[in-house]
mmCIF file of N, CA, C and O in Angstrom:
data_model
loop_
_atom_site.group_PDB
_atom_site.id
_atom_site.type_symbol
_atom_site.label_atom_id
_atom_site.label_comp_id
_atom_site.label_asym_id
_atom_site.label_seq_id
_atom_site.Cartn_x
_atom_site.Cartn_y
_atom_site.Cartn_z
ATOM 1 N N MET A 1 11.402 16.362 -9.093
ATOM 2 C CA MET A 1 10.154 16.727 -8.412
ATOM 3 C C MET A 1 9.126 15.265 -8.259
ATOM 4 O O MET A 1 8.626 14.426 -8.999
ATOM 5 N N ALA A 2 8.501 14.912 -7.284
ATOM 6 C CA ALA A 2 7.854 13.623 -6.604
ATOM 7 C C ALA A 2 6.337 13.725 -7.418
ATOM 8 O O ALA A 2 5.083 14.858 -7.173
ATOM 9 N N ARG A 3 5.701 13.214 -7.590
ATOM 10 C CA ARG A 3 4.294 12.938 -8.408
ATOM 11 C C ARG A 3 3.166 12.515 -7.742
ATOM 12 O O ARG A 3 3.331 11.901 -6.384
ATOM 13 N N LYS A 4 2.261 12.978 -7.112
ATOM 14 C CA LYS A 4 1.446 12.941 -6.796
ATOM 15 C C LYS A 4 0.521 12.484 -6.571
ATOM 16 O O LYS A 4 0.376 11.379 -8.237
ATOM 17 N N SER A 5 -0.087 11.689 -5.567
ATOM 18 C CA SER A 5 -0.799 10.397 -5.699
ATOM 19 C C SER A 5 -1.860 10.696 -6.517
ATOM 20 O O SER A 5 -2.759 11.337 -6.311
ATOM 21 N N THR A 6 -2.763 9.401 -6.984
ATOM 22 C CA THR A 6 -4.423 9.870 -7.801
ATOM 23 C C THR A 6 -4.628 8.545 -7.753
ATOM 24 O O THR A 6 -4.550 7.347 -7.312
ATOM 25 N N LYS A 7 -6.109 8.653 -7.622
ATOM 26 C CA LYS A 7 -7.319 7.593 -6.892
ATOM 27 C C LYS A 7 -8.237 7.910 -8.369
ATOM 28 O O LYS A 7 -8.835 8.615 -9.000
ATOM 29 N N THR A 8 -8.419 6.543 -8.580
ATOM 30 C CA THR A 8 -9.464 6.578 -9.882
ATOM 31 C C THR A 8 -10.373 5.008 -9.675
ATOM 32 O O THR A 8 -9.978 4.361 -8.300
ATOM 33 N N THR A 9 -10.732 4.504 -10.128
ATOM 34 C CA THR A 9 -11.787 3.372 -10.160
ATOM 35 C C THR A 9 -11.423 2.238 -11.216
ATOM 36 O O THR A 9 -11.495 2.645 -11.980
ATOM 37 N N SER A 10 -11.511 1.171 -10.453
ATOM 38 C CA SER A 10 -11.522 0.029 -11.707
ATOM 39 C C SER A 10 -12.874 -0.871 -11.399
ATOM 40 O O SER A 10 -13.394 -0.487 -10.645
ATOM 41 N N ALA A 11 -12.730 -2.081 -12.137
ATOM 42 C CA ALA A 11 -14.117 -3.274 -12.350
ATOM 43 C C ALA A 11 -12.792 -3.906 -10.882
ATOM 44 O O ALA A 11 -14.036 -4.354 -9.994
ATOM 45 N N ASP A 12 -12.162 -3.157 -10.757
ATOM 46 C CA ASP A 12 -11.973 -4.470 -9.210
ATOM 47 C C ASP A 12 -11.662 -3.524 -7.823
ATOM 48 O O ASP A 12 -11.850 -4.250 -6.696
ATOM 49 N N GLY A 13 -12.175 -2.377 -7.604
ATOM 50 C CA GLY A 13 -12.395 -1.408 -6.505
ATOM 51 C C GLY A 13 -11.498 0.194 -7.226
ATOM 52 O O GLY A 13 -10.944 0.435 -8.214
ATOM 53 N N THR A 14 -11.518 0.968 -6.067
ATOM 54 C CA THR A 14 -10.598 1.946 -6.165
ATOM 55 C C THR A 14 -9.110 1.932 -6.405
ATOM 56 O O THR A 14 -8.688 0.851 -5.865
ATOM 57 N N VAL A 15 -8.384 2.637 -7.691
ATOM 58 C CA VAL A 15 -7.500 1.976 -7.692
ATOM 59 C C VAL A 15 -6.269 3.359 -7.182
ATOM 60 O O VAL A 15 -6.974 4.752 -7.242
ATOM 61 N N TYR A 16 -5.549 3.469 -6.141
ATOM 62 C CA TYR A 16 -4.642 5.014 -5.707
ATOM 63 C C TYR A 16 -3.673 4.102 -5.672
ATOM 64 O O TYR A 16 -2.666 3.291 -5.624
ATOM 65 N N ALA A 17 -2.889 5.132 -6.600
ATOM 66 C CA ALA A 17 -1.364 4.954 -6.691
ATOM 67 C C ALA A 17 -0.578 5.599 -5.937
ATOM 68 O O ALA A 17 -0.683 7.017 -5.240
ATOM 69 N N LEU A 18 0.082 4.520 -5.214
ATOM 70 C CA LEU A 18 1.275 5.193 -4.272
ATOM 71 C C LEU A 18 1.702 6.149 -4.705
ATOM 72 O O LEU A 18 2.688 5.948 -6.089
ATOM 73 N N PRO A 19 2.361 6.970 -4.214
ATOM 74 C CA PRO A 19 3.604 8.076 -4.482
ATOM 75 C C PRO A 19 4.660 7.600 -4.302
ATOM 76 O O PRO A 19 5.066 6.204 -4.315
ATOM 77 N N GLN A 20 6.066 7.955 -4.933
ATOM 78 C CA GLN A 20 6.903 7.744 -5.345
ATOM 79 C C GLN A 20 7.754 7.681 -4.212
ATOM 80 O O GLN A 20 8.633 6.450 -4.425
ATOM 81 N N VAL A 21 7.941 8.079 -3.271
ATOM 82 C CA VAL A 21 8.633 8.059 -2.024
ATOM 83 C C VAL A 21 7.831 7.463 -0.802
ATOM 84 O O VAL A 21 6.962 8.194 -0.275
ATOM 85 N N LEU A 22 7.859 6.781 -0.171
ATOM 86 C CA LEU A 22 6.806 5.907 0.659
ATOM 87 C C LEU A 22 8.232 6.109 1.877
ATOM 88 O O LEU A 22 8.189 4.947 2.408
ATOM 89 N N ASP A 23 8.601 7.010 2.574
ATOM 90 C CA ASP A 23 9.754 7.160 4.097
ATOM 91 C C ASP A 23 8.700 7.555 5.246
ATOM 92 O O ASP A 23 7.611 7.724 5.296
ATOM 93 N N LEU A 24 9.553 7.762 6.138
ATOM 94 C CA LEU A 24 8.782 8.223 7.039
ATOM 95 C C LEU A 24 8.195 9.408 7.191
ATOM 96 O O LEU A 24 6.860 9.293 7.706
ATOM 97 N N LYS A 25 8.277 10.241 6.487
ATOM 98 C CA LYS A 25 7.251 11.690 5.741
ATOM 99 C C LYS A 25 5.820 11.447 5.485
ATOM 100 O O LYS A 25 5.092 11.622 5.600
ATOM 101 N N ALA A 26 5.679 9.797 4.559
ATOM 102 C CA ALA A 26 4.899 10.077 3.948
ATOM 103 C C ALA A 26 4.602 8.887 5.075
ATOM 104 O O ALA A 26 2.373 8.941 4.592
ATOM 105 N N ALA A 27 4.574 8.240 5.585
ATOM 106 C CA ALA A 27 3.655 7.064 6.671
ATOM 107 C C ALA A 27 2.510 8.066 7.312
ATOM 108 O O ALA A 27 1.370 7.170 7.129
ATOM 109 N N THR A 28 2.072 9.040 7.547
ATOM 110 C CA THR A 28 1.508 9.929 8.166
ATOM 111 C C THR A 28 0.032 10.094 7.017
ATOM 112 O O THR A 28 -1.027 9.147 7.314
ATOM 113 N N PRO A 29 0.708 10.485 5.888
ATOM 114 C CA PRO A 29 0.030 10.941 4.736
ATOM 115 C C PRO A 29 -1.203 9.400 4.731
ATOM 116 O O PRO A 29 -2.179 9.805 3.793
ATOM 117 N N LEU A 30 -0.017 8.293 4.194
ATOM 118 C CA LEU A 30 -0.544 6.897 3.603
ATOM 119 C C LEU A 30 -1.605 6.734 4.342
ATOM 120 O O LEU A 30 -2.698 6.010 3.851
ATOM 121 N N ALA A 31 -1.448 6.695 5.495
ATOM 122 C CA ALA A 31 -2.174 5.827 6.691
ATOM 123 C C ALA A 31 -3.133 6.824 6.684
ATOM 124 O O ALA A 31 -4.725 6.261 6.841
ATOM 125 N N GLU A 32 -3.319 7.736 6.740
ATOM 126 C CA GLU A 32 -4.673 8.449 6.582
ATOM 127 C C GLU A 32 -5.725 8.460 5.234
ATOM 128 O O GLU A 32 -6.651 8.638 5.204
ATOM 129 N N LYS A 33 -4.372 8.842 4.316
ATOM 130 C CA LYS A 33 -5.071 8.888 2.957
ATOM 131 C C LYS A 33 -5.909 6.699 2.145
ATOM 132 O O LYS A 33 -7.291 6.833 2.244
ATOM 133 N N LEU A 34 -5.441 5.954 3.557
ATOM 134 C CA LEU A 34 -5.997 4.428 3.288
ATOM 135 C C LEU A 34 -7.003 4.227 3.558
ATOM 136 O O LEU A 34 -8.238 3.654 4.047
ATOM 137 N N MET A 35 -7.054 5.218 5.545
ATOM 138 C CA MET A 35 -8.758 5.299 6.562
ATOM 139 C C MET A 35 -9.450 6.040 5.944
ATOM 140 O O MET A 35 -10.694 5.471 5.607
ATOM 141 N N SER A 36 -9.200 7.164 4.735
ATOM 142 C CA SER A 36 -10.327 7.377 3.934
ATOM 143 C C SER A 36 -10.895 6.123 2.997
ATOM 144 O O SER A 36 -12.298 6.878 2.908
ATOM 145 N N LEU A 37 -9.937 5.227 2.765
ATOM 146 C CA LEU A 37 -10.943 4.768 1.612
ATOM 147 C C LEU A 37 -11.352 3.430 2.303
ATOM 148 O O LEU A 37 -12.112 2.109 2.023
ATOM 149 N N ARG A 38 -11.626 3.315 3.234
ATOM 150 C CA ARG A 38 -11.463 2.194 4.782
ATOM 151 C C ARG A 38 -13.181 1.680 3.990
ATOM 152 O O ARG A 38 -14.140 2.561 3.731
ATOM 153 N N GLY A 39 -13.590 0.478 3.170
ATOM 154 C CA GLY A 39 -14.696 0.000 3.551
ATOM 155 C C GLY A 39 -14.801 -0.119 1.923
ATOM 156 O O GLY A 39 -15.974 -0.478 1.760
ATOM 157 N N GLN A 40 -13.985 0.408 0.685
ATOM 158 C CA GLN A 40 -14.190 0.280 -0.632
ATOM 159 C C GLN A 40 -13.143 -1.153 -1.122
ATOM 160 O O GLN A 40 -11.933 -1.458 -0.245
ATOM 161 N N ASN A 41 -13.317 -1.433 -2.307
ATOM 162 C CA ASN A 41 -12.645 -2.634 -2.283
ATOM 163 C C ASN A 41 -11.547 -1.522 -3.005
ATOM 164 O O ASN A 41 -11.530 -0.409 -3.713
ATOM 165 N N ILE A 42 -9.947 -2.052 -3.187
ATOM 166 C CA ILE A 42 -9.091 -1.446 -3.339
ATOM 167 C C ILE A 42 -7.690 -1.753 -4.038
ATOM 168 O O ILE A 42 -7.239 -3.369 -3.550
ATOM 169 N N VAL A 43 -7.514 -0.950 -4.798
ATOM 170 C CA VAL A 43 -6.284 -2.118 -5.859
ATOM 171 C C VAL A 43 -5.163 -0.974 -5.677
ATOM 172 O O VAL A 43 -5.112 0.656 -5.705
ATOM 173 N N LEU A 44 -3.905 -1.226 -5.047
ATOM 174 C CA LEU A 44 -3.021 -0.263 -4.827
ATOM 175 C C LEU A 44 -2.194 -0.380 -6.058
ATOM 176 O O LEU A 44 -1.056 -1.353 -6.160
ATOM 177 N N ASP A 45 -1.547 0.918 -6.783
ATOM 178 C CA ASP A 45 -1.254 0.670 -7.874
ATOM 179 C C ASP A 45 0.700 1.218 -7.237
ATOM 180 O O ASP A 45 0.719 2.374 -6.573
ATOM 181 N N ALA A 46 1.373 0.322 -7.743
ATOM 182 C CA ALA A 46 2.691 0.783 -6.964
ATOM 183 C C ALA A 46 3.761 0.678 -7.883
ATOM 184 O O ALA A 46 4.572 0.723 -7.800
ATOM 185 N N SER A 47 3.982 0.719 -9.261
ATOM 186 C CA SER A 47 4.452 0.488 -9.961
ATOM 187 C C SER A 47 5.295 2.266 -10.525
ATOM 188 O O SER A 47 6.403 2.064 -11.014
ATOM 189 N N LYS A 48 4.719 3.325 -9.576
ATOM 190 C CA LYS A 48 5.623 4.432 -9.553
ATOM 191 C C LYS A 48 6.892 4.323 -8.129
ATOM 192 O O LYS A 48 7.608 6.060 -7.948
ATOM 193 N N VAL A 49 6.513 3.488 -7.448
ATOM 194 C CA VAL A 49 7.096 3.597 -6.042
ATOM 195 C C VAL A 49 8.528 3.383 -6.354
ATOM 196 O O VAL A 49 9.163 2.589 -6.901
ATOM 197 N N GLU A 50 9.659 4.270 -6.101
ATOM 198 C CA GLU A 50 11.158 4.397 -6.174
ATOM 199 C C GLU A 50 11.573 3.989 -4.534
ATOM 200 O O GLU A 50 13.437 4.044 -4.135
ATOM 201 N N ARG A 51 11.295 4.794 -3.642
ATOM 202 C CA ARG A 51 11.919 4.273 -2.248
ATOM 203 C C ARG A 51 10.766 3.299 -1.406
ATOM 204 O O ARG A 51 9.691 4.809 -1.161
ATOM 205 N N LEU A 52 10.594 2.732 -0.815
ATOM 206 C CA LEU A 52 9.866 2.377 0.440
ATOM 207 C C LEU A 52 10.286 2.085 1.897
ATOM 208 O O LEU A 52 11.543 1.131 1.751
ATOM 209 N N GLY A 53 9.967 2.584 2.872
ATOM 210 C CA GLY A 53 10.626 2.479 4.353
ATOM 211 C C GLY A 53 9.624 1.500 4.984
ATOM 212 O O GLY A 53 8.470 1.235 4.794
ATOM 213 N N THR A 54 10.198 1.301 5.946
ATOM 214 C CA THR A 54 9.787 0.128 7.423
ATOM 215 C C THR A 54 8.639 0.634 7.634
ATOM 216 O O THR A 54 7.020 0.072 7.950
ATOM 217 N N GLN A 55 7.889 2.142 8.017
ATOM 218 C CA GLN A 55 6.976 2.943 8.488
ATOM 219 C C GLN A 55 6.214 2.121 7.474
ATOM 220 O O GLN A 55 4.406 1.822 7.781
ATOM 221 N N CYS A 56 6.082 2.515 6.709
ATOM 222 C CA CYS A 56 4.973 2.244 4.965
ATOM 223 C C CYS A 56 4.860 1.120 4.966
ATOM 224 O O CYS A 56 3.425 0.797 4.897
ATOM 225 N N VAL A 57 6.052 -0.046 5.082
ATOM 226 C CA VAL A 57 5.458 -1.343 4.688
ATOM 227 C C VAL A 57 4.656 -1.700 5.813
ATOM 228 O O VAL A 57 3.513 -2.397 5.644
ATOM 229 N N GLN A 58 4.789 -1.320 7.404
ATOM 230 C CA GLN A 58 3.886 -1.559 8.371
ATOM 231 C C GLN A 58 2.156 -1.398 8.217
ATOM 232 O O GLN A 58 1.780 -2.169 8.246
ATOM 233 N N ILE A 59 2.274 -0.071 7.931
ATOM 234 C CA ILE A 59 1.434 0.742 7.253
ATOM 235 C C ILE A 59 0.292 -0.359 6.111
ATOM 236 O O ILE A 59 -0.847 -0.627 6.611
ATOM 237 N N LEU A 60 0.978 -0.873 5.408
ATOM 238 C CA LEU A 60 0.089 -1.442 4.298
ATOM 239 C C LEU A 60 0.226 -3.040 4.929
ATOM 240 O O LEU A 60 -0.971 -3.498 4.557
ATOM 241 N N ILE A 61 0.801 -3.552 5.457
ATOM 242 C CA ILE A 61 0.451 -4.770 6.562
ATOM 243 C C ILE A 61 -0.651 -4.713 7.387
ATOM 244 O O ILE A 61 -1.346 -5.248 7.349
ATOM 245 N N ALA A 62 -1.021 -3.670 8.117
ATOM 246 C CA ALA A 62 -1.754 -3.486 8.977
ATOM 247 C C ALA A 62 -3.198 -3.098 8.319
ATOM 248 O O ALA A 62 -4.584 -3.522 8.431
ATOM 249 N N ALA A 63 -3.288 -2.598 7.095
ATOM 250 C CA ALA A 63 -4.097 -1.938 6.120
ATOM 251 C C ALA A 63 -4.826 -3.581 5.224
ATOM 252 O O ALA A 63 -6.496 -3.427 5.486
ATOM 253 N N ALA A 64 -3.912 -3.981 5.142
ATOM 254 C CA ALA A 64 -4.134 -5.554 4.380
ATOM 255 C C ALA A 64 -5.148 -6.276 5.129
ATOM 256 O O ALA A 64 -6.060 -6.337 5.169
ATOM 257 N N ALA A 65 -4.754 -6.627 6.764
ATOM 258 C CA ALA A 65 -5.569 -7.374 7.351
ATOM 259 C C ALA A 65 -6.954 -6.826 7.786
ATOM 260 O O ALA A 65 -7.713 -7.517 8.056
ATOM 261 N N THR A 66 -7.183 -5.383 8.249
ATOM 262 C CA THR A 66 -8.017 -4.711 8.338
ATOM 263 C C THR A 66 -9.177 -4.605 7.356
ATOM 264 O O THR A 66 -10.214 -5.285 7.135
ATOM 265 N N TRP A 67 -8.646 -4.296 6.102
ATOM 266 C CA TRP A 67 -9.370 -5.016 4.328
ATOM 267 C C TRP A 67 -10.181 -6.160 4.318
ATOM 268 O O TRP A 67 -11.134 -6.944 4.238
ATOM 269 N N LYS A 68 -9.031 -7.348 4.999
ATOM 270 C CA LYS A 68 -9.591 -8.869 4.978
ATOM 271 C C LYS A 68 -10.644 -9.213 6.177
ATOM 272 O O LYS A 68 -11.599 -9.946 5.832
ATOM 273 N N ASP A 69 -10.344 -8.196 7.149
ATOM 274 C CA ASP A 69 -11.067 -8.580 8.538
ATOM 275 C C ASP A 69 -12.541 -7.748 8.212
ATOM 276 O O ASP A 69 -13.726 -8.481 8.733
ATOM 277 N N GLU A 70 -12.936 -6.971 7.090
ATOM 278 C CA GLU A 70 -13.727 -5.848 6.853
ATOM 279 C C GLU A 70 -14.049 -6.722 5.865
ATOM 280 O O GLU A 70 -15.345 -6.555 4.868
ATOM 281 N N MET A 71 -13.880 -7.758 4.979
ATOM 282 C CA MET A 71 -13.831 -8.941 3.875
ATOM 283 C C MET A 71 -14.596 -7.680 2.286
ATOM 284 O O MET A 71 -14.795 -7.786 1.907
ATOM 285 N N ALA A 72 -13.070 -6.503 2.480
ATOM 286 C CA ALA A 72 -12.815 -5.821 1.398
ATOM 287 C C ALA A 72 -11.979 -6.401 0.881
ATOM 288 O O ALA A 72 -11.289 -7.066 1.163
ATOM 289 N N ALA A 73 -11.720 -5.720 -0.404
ATOM 290 C CA ALA A 73 -10.952 -6.690 -1.623
ATOM 291 C C ALA A 73 -9.433 -5.471 -1.531
ATOM 292 O O ALA A 73 -9.772 -4.388 -1.370
ATOM 293 N N PHE A 74 -8.001 -5.760 -1.606
ATOM 294 C CA PHE A 74 -7.420 -5.319 -1.098
ATOM 295 C C PHE A 74 -6.436 -6.360 -1.928
ATOM 296 O O PHE A 74 -5.814 -7.277 -1.518
ATOM 297 N N SER A 75 -5.547 -5.008 -2.980
ATOM 298 C CA SER A 75 -4.639 -5.993 -3.947
ATOM 299 C C SER A 75 -3.692 -4.596 -4.285
ATOM 300 O O SER A 75 -3.460 -3.773 -3.830
ATOM 301 N N ILE A 76 -2.270 -5.397 -4.471
ATOM 302 C CA ILE A 76 -0.619 -4.986 -4.668
ATOM 303 C C ILE A 76 -1.063 -4.785 -6.184
ATOM 304 O O ILE A 76 -0.787 -5.860 -6.759
ATOM 305 N N ALA A 77 -1.092 -3.233 -7.312
ATOM 306 C CA ALA A 77 -0.600 -3.705 -8.818
ATOM 307 C C ALA A 77 0.565 -3.121 -9.431
ATOM 308 O O ALA A 77 1.196 -2.171 -8.784
ATOM 309 N N GLU A 78 1.184 -4.042 -10.055
ATOM 310 C CA GLU A 78 2.545 -3.425 -10.865
ATOM 311 C C GLU A 78 3.113 -2.830 -9.754
ATOM 312 O O GLU A 78 3.783 -1.905 -9.943
ATOM 313 N N PRO A 79 3.453 -3.879 -9.267
ATOM 314 C CA PRO A 79 5.018 -3.340 -8.073
ATOM 315 C C PRO A 79 5.924 -3.001 -8.808
ATOM 316 O O PRO A 79 6.595 -3.353 -9.716
ATOM 317 N N SER A 80 6.651 -1.610 -8.721
ATOM 318 C CA SER A 80 7.761 -1.448 -9.343
ATOM 319 C C SER A 80 9.423 -2.441 -8.550
ATOM 320 O O SER A 80 9.135 -2.805 -7.251
ATOM 321 N N ASP A 81 10.256 -2.247 -9.612
ATOM 322 C CA ASP A 81 11.293 -3.055 -8.875
ATOM 323 C C ASP A 81 11.603 -2.343 -7.923
ATOM 324 O O ASP A 81 12.437 -3.122 -6.976
ATOM 325 N N SER A 82 11.644 -1.100 -7.316
ATOM 326 C CA SER A 82 12.129 -0.508 -6.051
ATOM 327 C C SER A 82 11.130 -0.941 -4.852
ATOM 328 O O SER A 82 11.498 -1.305 -3.918
ATOM 329 N N PHE A 83 9.711 -1.284 -5.050
ATOM 330 C CA PHE A 83 9.019 -1.226 -4.330
ATOM 331 C C PHE A 83 9.543 -2.927 -3.757
ATOM 332 O O PHE A 83 9.607 -3.049 -2.422
ATOM 333 N N THR A 84 9.370 -3.924 -4.639
ATOM 334 C CA THR A 84 9.861 -5.373 -4.608
ATOM 335 C C THR A 84 11.452 -5.655 -3.583
ATOM 336 O O THR A 84 11.317 -6.126 -2.747
ATOM 337 N N SER A 85 11.753 -4.983 -4.297
ATOM 338 C CA SER A 85 13.749 -4.654 -3.536
ATOM 339 C C SER A 85 12.967 -4.232 -1.885
ATOM 340 O O SER A 85 13.986 -4.490 -1.134
ATOM 341 N N GLY A 86 12.547 -3.303 -2.009
ATOM 342 C CA GLY A 86 12.771 -2.738 -0.805
ATOM 343 C C GLY A 86 11.839 -3.340 0.164
ATOM 344 O O GLY A 86 11.989 -3.912 1.528
ATOM 345 N N LEU A 87 10.997 -4.608 -0.276
ATOM 346 C CA LEU A 87 10.166 -5.737 0.473
ATOM 347 C C LEU A 87 11.378 -6.315 0.935
ATOM 348 O O LEU A 87 11.478 -7.248 1.890
ATOM 349 N N GLN A 88 11.892 -6.969 -0.038
ATOM 350 C CA GLN A 88 13.319 -7.851 -0.267
ATOM 351 C C GLN A 88 14.143 -7.744 0.340
ATOM 352 O O GLN A 88 14.238 -9.277 1.749
ATOM 353 N N VAL A 89 14.097 -6.559 1.098
ATOM 354 C CA VAL A 89 15.398 -6.332 2.518
ATOM 355 C C VAL A 89 14.599 -6.516 3.885
ATOM 356 O O VAL A 89 15.575 -6.902 4.407
ATOM 357 N N LEU A 90 13.185 -6.842 3.350
ATOM 358 C CA LEU A 90 12.378 -6.714 4.968
ATOM 359 C C LEU A 90 12.277 -8.271 5.211
ATOM 360 O O LEU A 90 11.669 -8.795 5.634
ATOM 361 N N GLY A 91 12.658 -9.197 3.942
ATOM 362 C CA GLY A 91 12.248 -10.514 3.624
ATOM 363 C C GLY A 91 10.667 -10.633 3.497
ATOM 364 O O GLY A 91 10.111 -11.601 3.629
ATOM 365 N N LEU A 92 10.527 -9.441 3.046
ATOM 366 C CA LEU A 92 8.654 -9.790 2.588
ATOM 367 C C LEU A 92 8.278 -9.569 0.694
ATOM 368 O O LEU A 92 9.871 -9.178 -0.310
ATOM 369 N N THR A 93 7.354 -10.185 0.146
ATOM 370 C CA THR A 93 6.869 -9.978 -1.059
ATOM 371 C C THR A 93 5.562 -9.357 -1.325
ATOM 372 O O THR A 93 4.983 -8.817 0.035
ATOM 373 N N PRO A 94 5.302 -8.722 -2.650
ATOM 374 C CA PRO A 94 4.113 -7.927 -2.555
ATOM 375 C C PRO A 94 2.870 -9.023 -1.716
ATOM 376 O O PRO A 94 1.716 -8.770 -1.341
ATOM 377 N N GLN A 95 3.148 -10.130 -1.934
ATOM 378 C CA GLN A 95 1.938 -11.250 -1.773
ATOM 379 C C GLN A 95 2.293 -11.754 -0.411
ATOM 380 O O GLN A 95 1.321 -11.731 0.210
ATOM 381 N N ALA A 96 3.140 -11.535 0.130
ATOM 382 C CA ALA A 96 3.281 -11.846 1.554
ATOM 383 C C ALA A 96 2.750 -10.408 2.737
ATOM 384 O O ALA A 96 1.885 -11.016 3.636
ATOM 385 N N ILE A 97 3.005 -9.407 1.936
ATOM 386 C CA ILE A 97 1.575 -8.313 2.605
ATOM 387 C C ILE A 97 0.440 -8.533 2.673
ATOM 388 O O ILE A 97 -0.171 -8.534 3.935
ATOM 389 N N LEU A 98 0.204 -9.164 1.906
ATOM 390 C CA LEU A 98 -1.443 -9.354 1.747
ATOM 391 C C LEU A 98 -2.402 -10.811 2.223
ATOM 392 O O LEU A 98 -3.174 -10.501 2.769
ATOM 393 N N GLU A 99 -1.291 -11.465 2.691
ATOM 394 C CA GLU A 99 -1.672 -12.767 3.421
ATOM 395 C C GLU A 99 -0.576 -12.581 4.529
ATOM 396 O O GLU A 99 -1.309 -14.022 5.787
ATOM 397 N N LYS A 100 -0.350 -11.396 5.283
ATOM 398 C CA LYS A 100 0.743 -11.511 6.664
ATOM 399 C C LYS A 100 -0.694 -11.236 7.635
ATOM 400 O O LYS A 100 -1.444 -10.109 7.807
ATOM 401 N N GLU A 101 -0.005 -12.265 8.718
ATOM 402 C CA GLU A 101 -1.382 -11.953 9.957
ATOM 403 C C GLU A 101 -0.507 -11.211 10.905
ATOM 404 O O GLU A 101 0.805 -11.408 11.214
ATOM 405 N N LEU A 102 -1.235 -10.246 11.227
ATOM 406 C CA LEU A 102 -0.565 -9.606 12.377
ATOM 407 C C LEU A 102 -1.021 -10.440 14.020
ATOM 408 O O LEU A 102 -1.562 -11.150 14.826
ATOM 409 N N ALA A 103 0.619 -10.060 14.823
ATOM 410 C CA ALA A 103 0.352 -11.296 16.049
ATOM 411 C C ALA A 103 -0.965 -10.378 16.933
ATOM 412 O O ALA A 103 -0.768 -8.808 16.994
ATOM 413 N N GLN A 104 -1.867 -10.960 17.219
ATOM 414 C CA GLN A 104 -2.483 -10.502 18.270
ATOM 415 C C GLN A 104 -2.064 -10.439 19.525
ATOM 416 O O GLN A 104 -1.156 -10.578 19.877
#
């Protein structure tokens, strides 16, 4: 049974626990959730992620760029092995998402 995402706050900002499955079906809800948090400092808790798809990676990259443009903090905390390996398949790391510049 998939665990629902949760949101809390910390000294670093709003903590949003990413869902276990970040596949095509999770892309729209993820984008909507991140948009609802726009303007806040945010920490994404990636500790429970078991599956990571390309569409959700694209959303995370776009969100990181948006937060950077708006000068708000955006970070990824405790990436699970599955989250990290899902990024590695695409030639990325959690840090690369935060530093990725989108082509204009």
